[in-house]
């Protein structure tokens, strides 16, 4: 996409930008900086950058790169929305060589179903088989 680039090099990620967005998001409100840093170190990350290397978007796959991946923390900074960046980001994620041939990819979203459907995600085929241990306030107790 003209004027932008995507990198999956962890050292390119701007931890301050990522943490600022996530700690104010509905899904990771209050997440401590050190947890964001550790999550990035242990995930396959994708950053969206302007040609001036300003980070404007992010996503990460928590994966074994063999059979399973969980998509998390997808965002485009508000000033850059409406330019097709999230769609482009998802297309690039789905093309990444380390994510080919996986048996299952999952994600959780409250409001972006249409975006993920464009790259093949669907509602759970057998939701009765899924279980969770959910602690939505975990960042408030750390």
mmCIF file of C-alpha atoms in Angstrom:
data_model
loop_
_atom_site.group_PDB
_atom_site.id
_atom_site.type_symbol
_atom_site.label_atom_id
_atom_site.label_comp_id
_atom_site.label_asym_id
_atom_site.label_seq_id
_atom_site.Cartn_x
_atom_site.Cartn_y
_atom_site.Cartn_z
ATOM 1 C CA UNK A 1 0.000 0.000 0.000
ATOM 2 C CA UNK A 2 1.478 3.292 -1.062
ATOM 3 C CA UNK A 3 2.951 5.300 1.804
ATOM 4 C CA UNK A 4 2.952 2.373 4.244
ATOM 5 C CA UNK A 5 4.844 -0.816 4.979
ATOM 6 C CA UNK A 6 4.340 -3.884 7.141
ATOM 7 C CA UNK A 7 7.105 -5.483 9.168
ATOM 8 C CA UNK A 8 7.120 -8.691 11.175
ATOM 9 C CA UNK A 9 10.511 -7.865 12.683
ATOM 10 C CA UNK A 10 9.976 -7.642 16.443
ATOM 11 C CA UNK A 11 12.734 -5.042 16.826
ATOM 12 C CA UNK A 12 10.778 -2.648 14.575
ATOM 13 C CA UNK A 13 7.806 -2.530 16.948
ATOM 14 C CA UNK A 14 7.283 0.701 18.880
ATOM 15 C CA UNK A 15 6.433 -0.633 22.329
ATOM 16 C CA UNK A 16 5.247 2.763 23.569
ATOM 17 C CA UNK A 17 2.713 3.116 20.734
ATOM 18 C CA UNK A 18 1.507 -0.461 21.151
ATOM 19 C CA UNK A 19 1.219 -0.220 24.931
ATOM 20 C CA UNK A 20 -0.583 3.122 24.769
ATOM 21 C CA UNK A 21 -3.194 1.725 22.417
ATOM 22 C CA UNK A 22 -3.662 -1.577 24.231
ATOM 23 C CA UNK A 23 -3.859 -0.141 27.742
ATOM 24 C CA UNK A 24 -6.748 2.025 26.529
ATOM 25 C CA UNK A 25 -8.506 -0.723 24.526
ATOM 26 C CA UNK A 26 -11.620 -2.577 25.632
ATOM 27 C CA UNK A 27 -9.799 -5.921 25.545
ATOM 28 C CA UNK A 28 -6.551 -5.067 27.389
ATOM 29 C CA UNK A 29 -7.470 -2.066 29.525
ATOM 30 C CA UNK A 30 -4.714 -1.308 31.996
ATOM 31 C CA UNK A 31 -2.266 -3.926 30.708
ATOM 32 C CA UNK A 32 1.182 -3.246 32.194
ATOM 33 C CA UNK A 33 4.008 -2.242 29.853
ATOM 34 C CA UNK A 34 6.198 -5.221 30.797
ATOM 35 C CA UNK A 35 3.434 -7.675 29.856
ATOM 36 C CA UNK A 36 3.045 -6.068 26.442
ATOM 37 C CA UNK A 37 6.803 -6.275 25.949
ATOM 38 C CA UNK A 38 6.867 -9.955 26.917
ATOM 39 C CA UNK A 39 3.853 -10.769 24.727
ATOM 40 C CA UNK A 40 5.570 -9.209 21.721
ATOM 41 C CA UNK A 41 8.772 -11.149 22.389
ATOM 42 C CA UNK A 42 6.839 -14.432 22.373
ATOM 43 C CA UNK A 43 4.541 -13.818 19.402
ATOM 44 C CA UNK A 44 4.701 -13.428 15.658
ATOM 45 C CA UNK A 45 4.063 -9.690 15.357
ATOM 46 C CA UNK A 46 3.046 -7.448 12.488
ATOM 47 C CA UNK A 47 3.449 -3.687 12.558
ATOM 48 C CA UNK A 48 2.015 -1.191 10.096
ATOM 49 C CA UNK A 49 4.317 1.782 9.567
ATOM 50 C CA UNK A 50 4.340 4.957 7.540
ATOM 51 C CA UNK A 51 7.290 5.383 5.195
ATOM 52 C CA UNK A 52 8.731 7.591 7.968
ATOM 53 C CA UNK A 53 8.708 4.563 10.318
ATOM 54 C CA UNK A 54 5.853 5.829 12.488
ATOM 55 C CA UNK A 55 3.898 2.836 13.780
ATOM 56 C CA UNK A 56 0.191 3.189 13.046
ATOM 57 C CA UNK A 57 -1.036 -0.386 13.384
ATOM 58 C CA UNK A 58 -0.297 -3.719 14.976
ATOM 59 C CA UNK A 59 -1.374 -7.345 15.255
ATOM 60 C CA UNK A 60 0.145 -10.446 16.739
ATOM 61 C CA UNK A 61 -0.270 -14.163 16.303
ATOM 62 C CA UNK A 62 0.276 -16.368 19.309
ATOM 63 C CA UNK A 63 1.338 -19.548 17.562
ATOM 64 C CA UNK A 64 3.396 -22.707 17.494
ATOM 65 C CA UNK A 65 3.832 -22.071 13.731
ATOM 66 C CA UNK A 66 2.844 -25.687 13.111
ATOM 67 C CA UNK A 67 -0.806 -26.330 13.897
ATOM 68 C CA UNK A 68 -2.415 -23.457 15.813
ATOM 69 C CA UNK A 69 -2.550 -19.666 15.984
ATOM 70 C CA UNK A 70 -4.555 -17.155 17.993
ATOM 71 C CA UNK A 71 -4.892 -13.676 16.503
ATOM 72 C CA UNK A 72 -4.730 -10.897 19.091
ATOM 73 C CA UNK A 73 -4.290 -7.174 19.641
ATOM 74 C CA UNK A 74 -5.214 -6.014 16.137
ATOM 75 C CA UNK A 75 -5.476 -2.249 15.764
ATOM 76 C CA UNK A 76 -5.006 0.710 13.478
ATOM 77 C CA UNK A 77 -4.574 4.084 15.194
ATOM 78 C CA UNK A 78 -7.705 6.176 14.733
ATOM 79 C CA UNK A 79 -6.127 8.865 12.527
ATOM 80 C CA UNK A 80 -5.200 6.180 9.981
ATOM 81 C CA UNK A 81 -8.487 4.271 9.836
ATOM 82 C CA UNK A 82 -10.558 4.232 6.659
ATOM 83 C CA UNK A 83 -7.526 3.807 4.388
ATOM 84 C CA UNK A 84 -7.757 0.028 3.982
ATOM 85 C CA UNK A 85 -4.836 -0.619 6.322
ATOM 86 C CA UNK A 86 -6.594 -3.201 8.504
ATOM 87 C CA UNK A 87 -7.693 -5.194 5.462
ATOM 88 C CA UNK A 88 -4.172 -5.046 4.018
ATOM 89 C CA UNK A 89 -2.693 -6.034 7.395
ATOM 90 C CA UNK A 90 -4.975 -9.076 7.602
ATOM 91 C CA UNK A 91 -4.131 -10.125 4.043
ATOM 92 C CA UNK A 92 -0.412 -9.934 4.816
ATOM 93 C CA UNK A 93 -0.839 -11.896 8.042
ATOM 94 C CA UNK A 94 -2.707 -14.640 6.209
ATOM 95 C CA UNK A 95 0.082 -14.812 3.585
ATOM 96 C CA UNK A 96 2.924 -15.094 6.097
ATOM 97 C CA UNK A 97 4.959 -18.282 5.462
ATOM 98 C CA UNK A 98 4.952 -19.306 9.148
ATOM 99 C CA UNK A 99 1.149 -19.354 9.168
ATOM 100 C CA UNK A 100 0.615 -21.647 6.190
ATOM 101 C CA UNK A 101 -0.814 -25.125 6.726
ATOM 102 C CA UNK A 102 -2.066 -24.497 10.258
ATOM 103 C CA UNK A 103 -4.953 -26.667 11.345
ATOM 104 C CA UNK A 104 -6.727 -23.913 13.276
ATOM 105 C CA UNK A 105 -6.659 -20.129 13.699
ATOM 106 C CA UNK A 106 -8.967 -18.431 16.164
ATOM 107 C CA UNK A 107 -9.696 -14.956 17.436
ATOM 108 C CA UNK A 108 -12.133 -13.097 19.641
ATOM 109 C CA UNK A 109 -13.699 -9.800 18.601
ATOM 110 C CA UNK A 110 -16.543 -7.640 19.799
ATOM 111 C CA UNK A 111 -16.873 -5.463 16.731
ATOM 112 C CA UNK A 112 -14.740 -6.432 13.708
ATOM 113 C CA UNK A 113 -16.423 -9.573 12.395
ATOM 114 C CA UNK A 114 -16.677 -8.151 8.870
ATOM 115 C CA UNK A 115 -12.933 -7.558 8.638
ATOM 116 C CA UNK A 116 -12.053 -11.099 9.662
ATOM 117 C CA UNK A 117 -14.725 -12.686 7.464
ATOM 118 C CA UNK A 118 -12.969 -11.110 4.452
ATOM 119 C CA UNK A 119 -9.932 -13.344 5.065
ATOM 120 C CA UNK A 120 -11.902 -16.518 5.816
ATOM 121 C CA UNK A 121 -12.737 -16.483 9.524
ATOM 122 C CA UNK A 122 -16.184 -17.812 10.461
ATOM 123 C CA UNK A 123 -18.110 -18.317 13.688
ATOM 124 C CA UNK A 124 -17.049 -21.417 15.631
ATOM 125 C CA UNK A 125 -18.300 -24.582 13.935
ATOM 126 C CA UNK A 126 -18.619 -26.404 17.269
ATOM 127 C CA UNK A 127 -18.662 -23.811 20.060
ATOM 128 C CA UNK A 128 -19.755 -26.449 22.563
ATOM 129 C CA UNK A 129 -16.238 -27.898 22.381
ATOM 130 C CA UNK A 130 -14.539 -24.669 23.447
ATOM 131 C CA UNK A 131 -13.860 -23.807 27.052
ATOM 132 C CA UNK A 132 -12.145 -20.855 28.649
ATOM 133 C CA UNK A 133 -10.671 -19.612 31.851
ATOM 134 C CA UNK A 134 -11.508 -15.924 31.597
ATOM 135 C CA UNK A 135 -10.222 -13.283 33.995
ATOM 136 C CA UNK A 136 -11.260 -9.929 32.497
ATOM 137 C CA UNK A 137 -9.939 -7.900 35.426
ATOM 138 C CA UNK A 138 -6.494 -9.528 35.613
ATOM 139 C CA UNK A 139 -4.661 -6.310 34.679
ATOM 140 C CA UNK A 140 -6.323 -4.413 37.505
ATOM 141 C CA UNK A 141 -4.941 -6.841 40.137
ATOM 142 C CA UNK A 142 -1.332 -7.057 38.932
#
